[in-house]
Amino acid sequence: MRYIGVDIGGTKCAVVLGNQDGEILQKIRFETTTLEETMEKIRGAIRELGECDAIGISCGGPLDSKRGVILSPPNLVGWDEVHITEEFEREFGVPAFLRNDADACALAEWKFGAGQGCENMIFLTFGTGLGAGLILNGRLYSGTTDSAGEVGHVRLERFGPVGYGKSGSFEGFCSGSGIAQAASIMAREAFQSGRKVSYCTGMDALDAITAKTVADAANAGNEDALAVYRQCGAMLGRGLSILIDVLNPERIVIGSVFARSENLLREEMQRVIDAECLPIPAAACRVVPAALGEQIGDVAALSVAAQGNQN
């Protein structure tokens, strides 16, 4: 079987040709611009890649996967009520399927990555934001309105870094932008107390702090940077404890920041899980980094096509 996957991001898009084994055969990338221009580039890439058995589309939500409609994602200005699967089916004559990016990545890691062999698996994005894709009883679970897995919106503390429009949310503490926010708060406190900061030169450089600059300082052994990641690890453990007790997964697969900085997060994460979780579901669950790396978006879109074509 030949599948085409379309990965629509806020700044970049990729259209890939692949097979049922998740192998990428060809890939075309381009910048995301206006709706009309980007859709025309996607159509052109599909035509260039040739015949396929189905098209899979991965895109940030909100969206309606049953109707195949993109519903005004915040990072895609002007993408309002885009009936994308209907358009592609009419133009290319093959089935087309749409999933939000977290669900698509969950399918990819479940079929081809760190979640292989699981009946119950959670995938967490842990990148710029935090979202989850849920594989429950051997099936993708997306909920009534495609909103299942929006765990980033859960408030863990009354105050804290802002994510998902909510201070102290899971995404606020456990995302690349959240780590940068927490590090900036800690740095500001240090500077106002007359202390130096390993990952920032001064008050005028607070906006330049990123999760990576803090991770580099932490990996060099700087205590102030390590403290930022310890806080993130503790909050990650708190959020995962809720998921483990409520959903009883056998594996939680975490991408992006966790995959790159597991050494800075795991100890504190595990300490909190051990303290907070019921012992039986905690013992049954392994927390592991995502395995697909930079290919995950491409394989995710292909997985949407393959899964839709099989149902």
XYZ file of C-alpha atoms in Angstrom:
311
model
C 0.000 0.000 0.000
C 1.144 3.546 -0.793
C 0.056 6.368 1.481
C 0.505 10.119 1.376
C 0.805 11.981 4.657
C 0.254 15.725 5.070
C 1.699 17.289 8.222
C 0.354 20.842 8.624
C 2.222 23.008 11.122
C 2.027 26.644 12.066
C 5.290 27.490 10.283
C 6.127 24.443 8.114
C 4.261 21.791 6.173
C 5.469 18.441 4.912
C 3.898 16.104 2.370
C 5.365 12.602 2.326
C 4.936 9.401 0.380
C 5.294 6.215 2.390
C 4.075 2.682 2.892
C 2.225 0.550 5.434
C 5.473 -0.022 7.358
C 5.898 3.681 8.097
C 8.834 4.051 5.687
C 9.267 7.494 4.139
C 9.899 7.145 0.401
C 9.748 10.815 -0.658
C 9.220 14.131 1.123
C 8.372 17.679 0.095
C 8.605 20.549 2.602
C 7.534 24.177 2.403
C 6.546 27.088 4.616
C 3.000 27.548 5.876
C 1.637 30.855 4.581
C -1.957 31.810 3.774
C -4.679 29.183 3.596
C -5.079 29.464 -0.176
C -1.362 29.428 -0.962
C -0.583 26.577 1.446
C -3.459 24.419 0.217
C -2.312 24.894 -3.376
C 1.240 23.855 -2.402
C -0.156 20.769 -0.643
C -2.206 19.821 -3.713
C 0.833 20.312 -5.943
C 2.985 18.126 -3.692
C 0.367 15.358 -3.666
C 0.198 15.451 -7.467
C 4.008 15.340 -7.664
C 4.260 12.320 -5.341
C 1.872 10.318 -7.508
C -0.770 7.692 -6.921
C -1.659 6.482 -3.435
C -4.283 4.394 -1.645
C -5.216 7.013 0.968
C -4.233 10.441 2.284
C -3.675 11.177 5.973
C -3.632 14.696 7.399
C -2.143 15.660 10.768
C -2.943 19.155 12.014
C -3.190 21.045 15.282
C -6.698 21.329 16.713
C -9.424 22.184 17.177
C -10.833 20.061 14.384
C -13.617 17.599 13.623
C -12.033 14.340 12.522
C -15.371 12.668 11.711
C -16.314 15.385 9.191
C -12.698 16.075 8.190
C -12.915 19.768 9.034
C -10.179 22.045 10.432
C -11.744 24.481 12.928
C -9.659 27.646 13.364
C -6.462 26.376 15.064
C -4.749 29.224 16.951
C -1.479 28.728 15.040
C -3.203 28.705 11.619
C -4.827 32.080 11.156
C -7.616 32.013 8.581
C -8.030 28.226 8.568
C -11.721 28.435 9.475
C -14.095 25.567 8.621
C -11.694 24.023 6.101
C -13.351 20.844 4.732
C -9.995 19.374 3.847
C -10.803 15.657 3.509
C -13.799 16.393 1.270
C -11.654 18.602 -0.964
C -8.869 16.014 -1.265
C -11.241 13.106 -1.890
C -12.990 15.031 -4.647
C -9.709 16.083 -6.286
C -7.613 12.921 -5.922
C -10.243 10.164 -5.859
C -8.922 8.347 -2.775
C -10.071 8.315 0.879
C -8.678 11.118 3.068
C -8.557 11.214 6.855
C -7.863 13.959 9.409
C -6.521 13.730 12.985
C -5.118 16.257 15.423
C -1.350 16.128 15.698
C -1.198 14.552 19.170
C -3.536 11.717 18.125
C -1.551 11.232 14.921
C 1.743 11.042 16.837
C 0.180 8.556 19.254
C -0.729 6.323 16.318
C 2.818 6.613 14.949
C 4.573 5.733 18.203
C 2.064 2.940 18.867
C 2.509 1.317 15.468
C 6.167 2.050 14.712
C 7.865 3.519 17.797
C 8.165 3.178 21.554
C 4.553 2.072 22.043
C 4.667 -1.053 19.912
C 2.910 -4.027 21.482
C 0.801 -1.961 23.900
C -2.942 -2.169 24.430
C -3.048 0.980 26.555
C -0.614 3.787 25.788
C -0.465 7.550 26.263
C 1.632 9.785 24.035
C 2.598 13.255 25.296
C 3.908 15.874 22.883
C 5.943 17.963 25.419
C 7.197 20.411 22.788
C 6.145 24.027 22.370
C 2.954 22.926 24.112
C 1.656 19.791 25.848
C -1.027 17.530 24.451
C -1.787 13.828 24.627
C -2.921 11.096 22.279
C -4.655 8.122 23.891
C -4.540 4.494 22.787
C -7.060 2.661 25.001
C -7.953 -1.026 24.698
C -6.036 -1.207 21.432
C -7.811 1.726 19.757
C -7.240 5.442 19.371
C -9.600 7.309 21.689
C -10.395 10.874 20.619
C -13.527 11.618 22.633
C -16.877 13.136 21.724
C -15.504 16.361 20.214
C -11.918 15.307 19.401
C -10.879 16.921 22.699
C -9.711 13.820 24.576
C -6.102 14.153 25.667
C -6.022 17.930 26.184
C -4.118 17.338 29.414
C -2.082 20.530 29.047
C -5.141 22.479 30.201
C -5.243 20.728 33.608
C -4.253 23.133 36.377
C -1.565 21.693 38.665
C -0.978 24.826 40.750
C -2.990 28.000 41.286
C -0.050 30.121 40.122
C 2.858 29.358 37.823
C 3.974 29.565 34.201
C 1.139 30.087 31.730
C 0.226 27.442 29.171
C -3.029 26.820 27.347
C -4.241 30.193 28.622
C -4.096 29.023 32.224
C -1.577 29.946 34.921
C -0.090 26.900 36.639
C -1.344 24.463 34.024
C 0.324 21.163 33.135
C 1.423 22.766 29.855
C 2.618 25.839 31.751
C 5.074 23.733 33.716
C 5.823 21.001 31.161
C 6.521 22.469 27.743
C 9.442 24.209 26.087
C 7.794 27.598 26.538
C 6.861 26.752 30.127
C 10.427 25.831 31.054
C 11.591 29.140 29.577
C 8.956 30.997 31.615
C 9.906 29.231 34.851
C 13.602 29.868 34.215
C 12.893 33.550 33.551
C 10.974 33.888 36.829
C 13.802 32.246 38.767
C 16.412 34.374 36.984
C 14.529 37.602 37.739
C 14.409 36.674 41.427
C 18.140 35.970 41.410
C 19.060 39.220 39.661
C 16.904 41.262 42.043
C 18.748 39.588 44.923
C 22.131 40.437 43.424
C 22.990 36.887 42.321
C 24.360 35.724 38.972
C 22.520 33.256 36.750
C 24.287 30.585 34.703
C 21.844 30.562 31.793
C 21.204 34.321 31.443
C 23.531 37.337 31.388
C 21.170 39.924 32.857
C 17.672 41.376 33.123
C 17.824 42.619 29.533
C 18.385 39.043 28.293
C 15.431 37.359 30.041
C 13.475 37.095 26.781
C 16.326 35.112 25.195
C 16.005 32.227 27.675
C 14.904 28.935 26.101
C 14.481 25.390 27.347
C 17.664 24.522 25.451
C 19.819 27.266 27.001
C 18.676 26.162 30.446
C 19.284 22.487 29.589
C 22.802 23.293 28.376
C 23.545 25.042 31.675
C 22.000 22.194 33.657
C 24.029 19.585 31.787
C 27.125 21.601 32.660
C 26.232 21.118 36.345
C 24.918 24.588 37.220
C 22.632 24.348 40.233
C 20.281 27.180 39.228
C 19.555 25.514 35.879
C 19.188 22.105 37.511
C 16.588 23.635 39.839
C 14.476 24.693 36.849
C 14.439 21.158 35.480
C 13.796 19.651 38.913
C 10.660 21.778 39.186
C 9.576 20.703 35.714
C 10.286 17.040 36.539
C 8.210 17.256 39.725
C 5.269 18.767 37.855
C 5.632 16.187 35.123
C 5.436 13.502 37.791
C 2.327 15.110 39.248
C 0.576 15.232 35.886
C 1.594 11.704 34.968
C 0.345 10.430 38.322
C -3.152 11.638 37.446
C -2.993 9.943 34.050
C -1.651 6.688 35.495
C -4.336 6.472 38.194
C -7.214 7.461 35.882
C -6.292 5.607 32.669
C -4.052 2.755 33.936
C -1.729 2.683 30.875
C 1.068 0.187 30.431
C 3.279 2.770 28.742
C 3.556 6.545 28.558
C 5.634 7.760 25.612
C 6.888 11.345 25.782
C 8.423 13.306 22.936
C 10.497 16.412 22.243
C 11.814 18.013 25.463
C 11.590 14.794 27.489
C 13.286 12.770 24.772
C 16.159 15.282 24.725
C 16.418 15.983 28.481
C 15.288 12.771 30.161
C 18.453 12.819 32.279
C 17.371 16.136 33.831
C 13.728 15.193 34.415
C 13.420 11.511 35.260
C 14.651 11.388 38.859
C 12.261 14.030 40.152
C 9.436 12.766 37.933
C 9.810 9.246 39.304
C 10.019 10.464 42.908
C 6.629 12.149 42.573
C 5.045 9.189 40.744
C 6.224 6.864 43.512
C 4.752 9.170 46.151
C 1.448 9.985 44.445
C 0.320 6.969 42.395
C -1.562 3.908 43.451
C 1.138 1.220 43.613
C -0.415 -1.373 41.287
C -1.027 0.894 38.242
C 2.293 2.648 38.881
C 4.165 -0.657 38.805
C 2.410 -1.633 35.569
C 3.385 1.549 33.704
C 6.697 2.438 32.050
C 7.505 6.030 31.101
C 9.769 6.119 28.042
C 11.040 8.688 25.511
C 9.542 8.722 22.026
C 11.500 6.653 19.520
C 10.712 8.255 16.163
C 12.659 11.479 16.724
C 12.529 14.085 13.969
C 10.541 11.719 11.716
C 7.532 11.580 14.014
C 5.463 14.217 12.168
C 5.943 12.466 8.838
C 5.189 8.996 10.205
C 2.226 10.416 12.119
C 0.545 11.690 8.974
C 1.158 8.358 7.213
C -0.290 6.545 10.238
C -3.502 8.554 9.925
C -3.860 7.377 6.326
C -3.086 3.757 7.192
C -5.418 3.652 10.201
C -8.278 5.302 8.328
C -7.875 2.992 5.361
C -8.028 -0.091 7.598
C -11.223 0.908 9.454
